[in-house]
PDB file of C-alpha atoms in Angstrom:
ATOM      1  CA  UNK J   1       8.788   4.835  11.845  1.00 96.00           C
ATOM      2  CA  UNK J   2      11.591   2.646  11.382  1.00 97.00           C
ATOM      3  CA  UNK J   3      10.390  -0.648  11.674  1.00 97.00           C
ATOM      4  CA  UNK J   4       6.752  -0.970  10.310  1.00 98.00           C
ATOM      5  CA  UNK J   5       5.760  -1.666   6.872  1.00 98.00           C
ATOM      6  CA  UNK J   6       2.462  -2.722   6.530  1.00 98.00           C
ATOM      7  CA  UNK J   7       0.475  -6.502   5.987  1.00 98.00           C
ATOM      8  CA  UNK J   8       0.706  -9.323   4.424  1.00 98.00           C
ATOM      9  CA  UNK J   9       3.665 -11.887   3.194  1.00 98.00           C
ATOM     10  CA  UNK J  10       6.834 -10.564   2.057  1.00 98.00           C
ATOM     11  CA  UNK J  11       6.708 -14.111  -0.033  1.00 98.00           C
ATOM     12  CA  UNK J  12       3.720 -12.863  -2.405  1.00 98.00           C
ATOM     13  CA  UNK J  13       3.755 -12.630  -5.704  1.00 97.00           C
ATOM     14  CA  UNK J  14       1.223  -9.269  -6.277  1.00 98.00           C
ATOM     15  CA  UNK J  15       2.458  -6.506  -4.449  1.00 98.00           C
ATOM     16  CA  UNK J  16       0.770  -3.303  -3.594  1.00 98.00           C
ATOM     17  CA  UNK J  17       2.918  -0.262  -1.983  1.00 98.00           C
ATOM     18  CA  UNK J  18       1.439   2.713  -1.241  1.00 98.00           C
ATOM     19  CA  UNK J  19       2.000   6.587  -0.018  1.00 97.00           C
ATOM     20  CA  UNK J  20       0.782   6.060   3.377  1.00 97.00           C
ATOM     21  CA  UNK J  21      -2.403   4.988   5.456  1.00 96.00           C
ATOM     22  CA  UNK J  22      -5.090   6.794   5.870  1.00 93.00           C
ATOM     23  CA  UNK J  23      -6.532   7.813   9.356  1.00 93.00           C
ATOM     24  CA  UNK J  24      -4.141   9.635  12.120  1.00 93.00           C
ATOM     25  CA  UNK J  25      -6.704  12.644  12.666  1.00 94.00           C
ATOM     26  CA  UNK J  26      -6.530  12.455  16.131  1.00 95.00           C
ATOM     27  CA  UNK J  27      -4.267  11.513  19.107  1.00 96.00           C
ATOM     28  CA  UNK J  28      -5.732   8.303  20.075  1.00 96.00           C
ATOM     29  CA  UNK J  29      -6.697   7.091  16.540  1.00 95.00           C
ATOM     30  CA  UNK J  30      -2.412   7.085  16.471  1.00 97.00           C
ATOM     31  CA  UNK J  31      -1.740   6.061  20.206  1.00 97.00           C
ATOM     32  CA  UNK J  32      -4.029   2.911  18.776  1.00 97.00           C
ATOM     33  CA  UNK J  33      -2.319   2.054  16.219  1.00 97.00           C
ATOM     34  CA  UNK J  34       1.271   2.212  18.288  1.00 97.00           C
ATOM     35  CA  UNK J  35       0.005   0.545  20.764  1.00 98.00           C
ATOM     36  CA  UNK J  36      -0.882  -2.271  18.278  1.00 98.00           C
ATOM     37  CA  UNK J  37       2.427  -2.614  16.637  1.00 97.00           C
ATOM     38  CA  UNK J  38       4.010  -2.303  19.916  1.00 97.00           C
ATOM     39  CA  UNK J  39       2.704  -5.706  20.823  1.00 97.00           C
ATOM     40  CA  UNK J  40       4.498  -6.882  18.068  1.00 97.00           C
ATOM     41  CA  UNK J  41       7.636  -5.292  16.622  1.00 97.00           C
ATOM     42  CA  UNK J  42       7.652  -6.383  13.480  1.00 98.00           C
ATOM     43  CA  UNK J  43       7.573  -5.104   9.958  1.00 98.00           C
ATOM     44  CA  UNK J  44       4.496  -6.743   9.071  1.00 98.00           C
ATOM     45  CA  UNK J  45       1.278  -7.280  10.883  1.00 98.00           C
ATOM     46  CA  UNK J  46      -1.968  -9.149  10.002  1.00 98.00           C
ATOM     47  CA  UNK J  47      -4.202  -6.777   9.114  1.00 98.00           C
ATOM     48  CA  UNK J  48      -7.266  -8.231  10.448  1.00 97.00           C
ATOM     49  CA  UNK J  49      -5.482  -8.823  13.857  1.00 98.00           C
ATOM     50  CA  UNK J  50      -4.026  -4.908  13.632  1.00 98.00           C
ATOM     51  CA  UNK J  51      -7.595  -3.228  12.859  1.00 97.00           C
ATOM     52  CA  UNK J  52      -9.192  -5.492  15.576  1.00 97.00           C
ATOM     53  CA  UNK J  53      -6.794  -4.166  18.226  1.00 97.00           C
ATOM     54  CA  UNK J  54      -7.543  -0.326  16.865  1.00 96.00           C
ATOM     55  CA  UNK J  55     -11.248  -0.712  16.898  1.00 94.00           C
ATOM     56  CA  UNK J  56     -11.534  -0.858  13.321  1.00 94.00           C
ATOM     57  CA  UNK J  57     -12.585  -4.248  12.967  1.00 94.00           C
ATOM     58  CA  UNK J  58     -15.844  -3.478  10.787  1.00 96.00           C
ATOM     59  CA  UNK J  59     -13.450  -3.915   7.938  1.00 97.00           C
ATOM     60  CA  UNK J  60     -13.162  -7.901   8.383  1.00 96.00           C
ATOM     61  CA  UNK J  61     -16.166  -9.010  10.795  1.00 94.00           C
ATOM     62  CA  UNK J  62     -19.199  -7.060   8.843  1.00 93.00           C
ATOM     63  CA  UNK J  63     -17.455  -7.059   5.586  1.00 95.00           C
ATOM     64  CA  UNK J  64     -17.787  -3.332   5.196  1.00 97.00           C
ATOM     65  CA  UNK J  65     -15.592  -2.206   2.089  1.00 97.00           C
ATOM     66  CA  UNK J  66     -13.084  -0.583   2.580  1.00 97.00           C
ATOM     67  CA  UNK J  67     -12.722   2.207  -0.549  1.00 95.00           C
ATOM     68  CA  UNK J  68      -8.772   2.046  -1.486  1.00 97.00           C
ATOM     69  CA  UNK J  69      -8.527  -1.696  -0.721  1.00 98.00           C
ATOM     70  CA  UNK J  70     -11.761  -2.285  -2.775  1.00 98.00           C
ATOM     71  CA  UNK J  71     -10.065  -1.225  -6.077  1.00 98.00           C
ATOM     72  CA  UNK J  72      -7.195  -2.722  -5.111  1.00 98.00           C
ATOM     73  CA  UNK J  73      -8.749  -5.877  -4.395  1.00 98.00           C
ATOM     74  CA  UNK J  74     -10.588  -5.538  -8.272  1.00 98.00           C
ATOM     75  CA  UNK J  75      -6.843  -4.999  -9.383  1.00 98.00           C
ATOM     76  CA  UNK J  76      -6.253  -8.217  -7.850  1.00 98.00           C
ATOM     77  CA  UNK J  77      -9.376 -10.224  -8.911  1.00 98.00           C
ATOM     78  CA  UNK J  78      -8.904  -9.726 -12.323  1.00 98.00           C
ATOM     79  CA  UNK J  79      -5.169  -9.895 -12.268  1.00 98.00           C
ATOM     80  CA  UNK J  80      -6.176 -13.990 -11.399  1.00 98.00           C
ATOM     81  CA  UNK J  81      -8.930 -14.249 -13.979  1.00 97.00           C
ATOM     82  CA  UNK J  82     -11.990 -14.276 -10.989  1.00 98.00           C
ATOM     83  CA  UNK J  83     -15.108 -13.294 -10.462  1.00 98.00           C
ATOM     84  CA  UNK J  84     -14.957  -8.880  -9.125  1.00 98.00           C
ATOM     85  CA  UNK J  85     -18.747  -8.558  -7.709  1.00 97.00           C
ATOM     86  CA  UNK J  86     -18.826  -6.758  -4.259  1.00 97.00           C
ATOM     87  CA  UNK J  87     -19.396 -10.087  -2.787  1.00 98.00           C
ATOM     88  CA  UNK J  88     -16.305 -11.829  -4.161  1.00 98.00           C
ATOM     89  CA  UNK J  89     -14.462  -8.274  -2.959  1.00 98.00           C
ATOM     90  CA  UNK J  90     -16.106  -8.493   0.845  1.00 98.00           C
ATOM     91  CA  UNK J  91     -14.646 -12.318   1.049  1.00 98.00           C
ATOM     92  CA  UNK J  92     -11.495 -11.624  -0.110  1.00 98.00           C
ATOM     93  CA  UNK J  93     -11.485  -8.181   2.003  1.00 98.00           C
ATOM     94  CA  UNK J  94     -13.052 -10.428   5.300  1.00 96.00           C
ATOM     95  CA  UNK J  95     -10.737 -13.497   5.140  1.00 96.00           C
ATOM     96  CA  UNK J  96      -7.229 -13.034   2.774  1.00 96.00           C
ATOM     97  CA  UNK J  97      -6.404  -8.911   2.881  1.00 98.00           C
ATOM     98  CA  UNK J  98      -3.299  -8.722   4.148  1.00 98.00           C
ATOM     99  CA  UNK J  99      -3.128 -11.469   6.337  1.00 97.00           C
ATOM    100  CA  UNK J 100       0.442 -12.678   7.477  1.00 97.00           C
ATOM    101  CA  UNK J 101      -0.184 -16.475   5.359  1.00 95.00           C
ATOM    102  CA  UNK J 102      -2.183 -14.363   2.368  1.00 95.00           C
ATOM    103  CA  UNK J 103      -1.136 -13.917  -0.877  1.00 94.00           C
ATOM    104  CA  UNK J 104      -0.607 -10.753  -0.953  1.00 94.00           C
ATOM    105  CA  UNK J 105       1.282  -7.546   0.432  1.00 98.00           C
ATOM    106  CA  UNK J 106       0.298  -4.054   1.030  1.00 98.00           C
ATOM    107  CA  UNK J 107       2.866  -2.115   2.408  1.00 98.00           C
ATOM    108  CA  UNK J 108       3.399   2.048   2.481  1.00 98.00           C
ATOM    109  CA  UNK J 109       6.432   4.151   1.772  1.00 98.00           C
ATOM    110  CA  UNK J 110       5.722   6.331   4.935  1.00 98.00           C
ATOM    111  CA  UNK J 111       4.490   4.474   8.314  1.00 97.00           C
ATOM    112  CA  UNK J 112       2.514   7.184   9.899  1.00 97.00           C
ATOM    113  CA  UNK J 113      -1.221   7.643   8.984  1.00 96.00           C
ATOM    114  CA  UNK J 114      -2.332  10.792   7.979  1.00 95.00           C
ATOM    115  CA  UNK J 115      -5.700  11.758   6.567  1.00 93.00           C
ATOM    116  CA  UNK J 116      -4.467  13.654   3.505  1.00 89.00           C
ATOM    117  CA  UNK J 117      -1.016  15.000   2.602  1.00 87.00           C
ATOM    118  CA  UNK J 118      -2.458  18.810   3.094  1.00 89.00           C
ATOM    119  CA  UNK J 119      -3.138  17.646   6.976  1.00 92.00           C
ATOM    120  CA  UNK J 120      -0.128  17.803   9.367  1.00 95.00           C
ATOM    121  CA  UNK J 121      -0.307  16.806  12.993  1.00 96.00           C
ATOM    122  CA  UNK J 122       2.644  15.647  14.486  1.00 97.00           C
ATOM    123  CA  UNK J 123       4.306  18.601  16.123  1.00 96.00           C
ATOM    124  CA  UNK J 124       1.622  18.721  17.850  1.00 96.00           C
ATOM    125  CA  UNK J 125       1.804  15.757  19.343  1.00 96.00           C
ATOM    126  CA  UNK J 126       5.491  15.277  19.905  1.00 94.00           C
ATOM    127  CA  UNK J 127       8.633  16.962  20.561  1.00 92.00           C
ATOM    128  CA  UNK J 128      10.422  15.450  17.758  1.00 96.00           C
ATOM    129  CA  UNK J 129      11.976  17.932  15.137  1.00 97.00           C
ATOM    130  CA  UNK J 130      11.987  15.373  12.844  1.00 97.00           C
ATOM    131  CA  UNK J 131       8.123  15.469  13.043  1.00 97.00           C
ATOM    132  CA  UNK J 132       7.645  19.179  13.090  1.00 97.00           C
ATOM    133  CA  UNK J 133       6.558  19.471   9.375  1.00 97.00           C
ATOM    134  CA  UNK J 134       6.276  17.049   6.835  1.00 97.00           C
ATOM    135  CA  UNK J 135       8.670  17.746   4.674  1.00 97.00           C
ATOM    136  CA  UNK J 136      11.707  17.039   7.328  1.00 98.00           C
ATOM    137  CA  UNK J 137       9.736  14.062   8.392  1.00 98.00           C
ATOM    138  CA  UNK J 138      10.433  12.851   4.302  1.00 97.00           C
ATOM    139  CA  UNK J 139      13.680  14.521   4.477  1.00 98.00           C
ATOM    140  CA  UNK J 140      14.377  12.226   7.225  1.00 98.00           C
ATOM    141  CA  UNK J 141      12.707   8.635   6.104  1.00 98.00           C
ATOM    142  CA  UNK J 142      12.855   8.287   2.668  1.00 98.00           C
ATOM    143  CA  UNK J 143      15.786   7.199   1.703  1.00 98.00           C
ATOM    144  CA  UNK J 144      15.838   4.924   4.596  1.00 98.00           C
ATOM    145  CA  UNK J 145      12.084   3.260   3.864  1.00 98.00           C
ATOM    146  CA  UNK J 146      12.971   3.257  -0.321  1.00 98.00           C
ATOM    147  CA  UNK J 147      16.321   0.892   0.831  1.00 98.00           C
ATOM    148  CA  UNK J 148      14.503  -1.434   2.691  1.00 98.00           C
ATOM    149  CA  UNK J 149      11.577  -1.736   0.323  1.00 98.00           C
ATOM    150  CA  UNK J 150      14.449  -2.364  -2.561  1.00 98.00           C
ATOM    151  CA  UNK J 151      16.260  -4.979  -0.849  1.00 98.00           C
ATOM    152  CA  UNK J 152      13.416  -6.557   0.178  1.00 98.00           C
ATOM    153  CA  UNK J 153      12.071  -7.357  -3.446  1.00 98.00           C
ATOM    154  CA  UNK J 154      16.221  -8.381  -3.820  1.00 98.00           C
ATOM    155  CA  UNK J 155      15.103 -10.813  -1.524  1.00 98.00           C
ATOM    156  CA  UNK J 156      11.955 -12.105  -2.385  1.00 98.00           C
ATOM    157  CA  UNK J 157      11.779 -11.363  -6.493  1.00 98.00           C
ATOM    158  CA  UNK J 158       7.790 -10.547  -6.396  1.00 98.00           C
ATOM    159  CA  UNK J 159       6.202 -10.680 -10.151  1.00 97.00           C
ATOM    160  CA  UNK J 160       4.477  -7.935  -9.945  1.00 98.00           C
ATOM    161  CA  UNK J 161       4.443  -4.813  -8.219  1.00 98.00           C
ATOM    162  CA  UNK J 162       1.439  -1.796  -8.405  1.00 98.00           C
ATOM    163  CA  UNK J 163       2.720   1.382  -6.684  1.00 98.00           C
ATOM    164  CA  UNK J 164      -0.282   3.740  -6.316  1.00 98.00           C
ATOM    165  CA  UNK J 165      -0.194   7.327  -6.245  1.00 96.00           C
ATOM    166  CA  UNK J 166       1.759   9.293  -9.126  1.00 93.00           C
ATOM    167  CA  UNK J 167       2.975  12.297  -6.880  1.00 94.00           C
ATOM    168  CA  UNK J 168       5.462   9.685  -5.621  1.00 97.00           C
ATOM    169  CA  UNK J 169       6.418   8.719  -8.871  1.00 97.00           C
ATOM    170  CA  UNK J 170      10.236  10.051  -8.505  1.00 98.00           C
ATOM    171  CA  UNK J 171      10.102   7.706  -5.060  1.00 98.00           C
ATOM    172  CA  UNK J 172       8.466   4.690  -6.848  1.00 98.00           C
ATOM    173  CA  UNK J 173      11.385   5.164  -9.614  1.00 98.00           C
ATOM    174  CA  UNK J 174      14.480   4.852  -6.654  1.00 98.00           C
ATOM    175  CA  UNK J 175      12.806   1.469  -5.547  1.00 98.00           C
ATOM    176  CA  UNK J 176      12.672   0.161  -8.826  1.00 98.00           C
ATOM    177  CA  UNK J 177      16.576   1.309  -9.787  1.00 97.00           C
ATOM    178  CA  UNK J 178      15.574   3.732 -12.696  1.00 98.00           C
ATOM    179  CA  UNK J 179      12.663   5.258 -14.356  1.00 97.00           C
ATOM    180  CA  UNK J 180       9.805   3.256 -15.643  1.00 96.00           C
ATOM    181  CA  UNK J 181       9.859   4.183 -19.102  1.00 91.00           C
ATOM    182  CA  UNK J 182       7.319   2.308 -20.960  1.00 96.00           C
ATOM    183  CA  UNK J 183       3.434   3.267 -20.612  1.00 96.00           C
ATOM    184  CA  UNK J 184       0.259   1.247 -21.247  1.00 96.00           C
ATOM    185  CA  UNK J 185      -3.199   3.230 -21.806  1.00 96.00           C
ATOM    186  CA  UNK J 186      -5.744   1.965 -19.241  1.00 97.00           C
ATOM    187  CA  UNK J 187      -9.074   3.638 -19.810  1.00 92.00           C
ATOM    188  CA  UNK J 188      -7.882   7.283 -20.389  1.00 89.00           C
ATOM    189  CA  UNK J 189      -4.639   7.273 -17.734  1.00 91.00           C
ATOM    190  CA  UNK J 190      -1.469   6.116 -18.930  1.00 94.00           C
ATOM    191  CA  UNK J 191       0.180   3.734 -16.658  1.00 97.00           C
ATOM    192  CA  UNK J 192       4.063   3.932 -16.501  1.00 97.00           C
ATOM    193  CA  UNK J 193       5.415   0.206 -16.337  1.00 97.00           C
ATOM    194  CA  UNK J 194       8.893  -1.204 -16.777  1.00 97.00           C
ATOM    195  CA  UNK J 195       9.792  -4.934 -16.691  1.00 97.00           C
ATOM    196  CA  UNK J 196      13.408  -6.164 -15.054  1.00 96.00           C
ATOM    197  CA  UNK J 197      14.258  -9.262 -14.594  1.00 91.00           C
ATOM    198  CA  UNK J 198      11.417 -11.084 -13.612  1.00 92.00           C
ATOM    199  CA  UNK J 199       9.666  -8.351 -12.152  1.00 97.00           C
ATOM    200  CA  UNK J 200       6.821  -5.896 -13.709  1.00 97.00           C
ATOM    201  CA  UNK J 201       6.597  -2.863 -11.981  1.00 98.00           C
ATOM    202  CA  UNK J 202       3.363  -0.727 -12.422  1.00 98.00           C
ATOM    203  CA  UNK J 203       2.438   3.249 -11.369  1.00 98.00           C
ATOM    204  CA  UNK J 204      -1.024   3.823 -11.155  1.00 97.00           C
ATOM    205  CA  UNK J 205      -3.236   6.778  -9.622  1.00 96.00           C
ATOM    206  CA  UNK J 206      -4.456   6.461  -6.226  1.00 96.00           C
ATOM    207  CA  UNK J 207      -7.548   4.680  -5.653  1.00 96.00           C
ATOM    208  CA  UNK J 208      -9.220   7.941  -4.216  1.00 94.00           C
ATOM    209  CA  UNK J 209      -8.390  10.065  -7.543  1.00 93.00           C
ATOM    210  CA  UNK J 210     -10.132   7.292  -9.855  1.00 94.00           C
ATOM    211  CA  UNK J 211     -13.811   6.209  -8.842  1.00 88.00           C
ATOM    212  CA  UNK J 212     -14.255   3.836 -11.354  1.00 93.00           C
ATOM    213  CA  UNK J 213     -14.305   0.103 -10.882  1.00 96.00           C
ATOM    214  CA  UNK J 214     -13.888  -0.247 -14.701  1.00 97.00           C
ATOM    215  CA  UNK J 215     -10.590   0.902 -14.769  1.00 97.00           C
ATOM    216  CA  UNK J 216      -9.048  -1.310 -12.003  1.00 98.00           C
ATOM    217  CA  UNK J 217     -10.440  -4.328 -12.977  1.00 98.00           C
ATOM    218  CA  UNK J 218      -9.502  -3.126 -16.791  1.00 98.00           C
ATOM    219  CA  UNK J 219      -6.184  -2.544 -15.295  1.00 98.00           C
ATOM    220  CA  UNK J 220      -5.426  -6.253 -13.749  1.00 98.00           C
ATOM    221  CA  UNK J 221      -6.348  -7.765 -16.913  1.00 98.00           C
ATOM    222  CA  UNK J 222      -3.752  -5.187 -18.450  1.00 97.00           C
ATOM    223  CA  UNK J 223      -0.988  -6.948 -15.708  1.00 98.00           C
ATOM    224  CA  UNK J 224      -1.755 -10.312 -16.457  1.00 97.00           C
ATOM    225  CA  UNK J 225      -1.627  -9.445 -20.422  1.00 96.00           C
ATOM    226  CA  UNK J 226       1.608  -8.174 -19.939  1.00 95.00           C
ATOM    227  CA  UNK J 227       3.180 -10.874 -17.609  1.00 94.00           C
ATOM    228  CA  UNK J 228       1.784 -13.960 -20.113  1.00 93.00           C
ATOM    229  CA  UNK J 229       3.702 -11.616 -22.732  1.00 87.00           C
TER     230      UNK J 229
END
């Protein structure tokens, strides 16, 4: 809970940061992925190497798409001006998506999985009071998770950065320092966006609330507009 972030290279310039993974239904689906990072102990793992070890590994060695990093991935694509066919999405999916020399980051504000934020299983499974609902499990993380995350664009000054999921929107505001305050329309969402420094900061839906590839590929041209701007 403390330690693990996510996949990828702190040094990227695209950034993706989201709510939290999916999965964490059942006990050993978790016990998996601890198990995983406990080889490891570190705040970034390669993704390929992390969903190998938890029996996910369809993901990278079939080239089965994956649905929230599939938009993402369009976000991306366009973002650089390249080709967004499913074939171009399954390479970059199979052989760049969050590995630990890629290009690019994804990283969660809350480490445990969970298969919806209705769906609560942890004091089930522990003792922990921390973990008994999930509201003192946010009580108890946030602020820590939001520091880190902050210091570590401090650090690294990423160009751009897509948070994705708007119920988090008051949490995606403490990374950045202050509200974003300007919007852009993309299809028929508006997209709050602030630029500081050299940094653009961008709020978008979740990928599981908007089915349409239209709108994230329409949405990394809308980045790079804004960043050649």
């Amino acid at each position: 809970m403390h330690s693990f972030y996510g996949y990828g290279n702190w040094k990227s310039n695209f950034w993706f940061v989201g709510i939290e993974e999916g999965g964490g239904g059942e006990i050993g689906n978790v016990t998996r992925r601890l198990d995983s990072w406990n080889q490891y102990k570190v705040d970034l793992l390669d993704n390929q190497i992390h969903h190998s070890n938890i029996k996910l590994d369809c993901f990278f060695v079939k080239g089965q798409l994956q649905n929230t990093w599939r938009k993402l991935i369009l976000t991306k694509l366009s973002f650089e001006n390249k080709a967004t066919d499913r074939e171009c999405i399954r390479d970059v999916q199979k052989n760049d998506w969050g590995h630990l020399n890629s290009k690019n980051l994804l990283i969660e504000l809350f480490p445990l999985p969970s298969p919806n934020n209705t769906k609560w299983f942890y004091d089930k499974w522990t003792g922990l009071d921390v973990l008994r609902y999930r509201e003192s499990y946010y009580d108890y993380i946030t602020e820590e998770r939001v520091n880190y995350i902050k210091n570590k664009i401090s650090e690294y000054h990423p160009s751009v950065i897509l948070f994705y999921g708007k119920k988090m929107g008051d949490n995606w505001d403490k990374i950045i320092g202050t509200k974003a305050s300007e919007e852009i329309l993309v299809g028929k969402s508006k997209i709050k966006f602030i630029r500081i420094n050299n940094t653009c900061y961008f709020q978008s839906p979740h990928p599981a609330s908007v089915y349409s590839n239209k709108f994230w590929i329409e949405l990394g041209v809308k980045v790079r507009e804004l960043l050649e701007s």
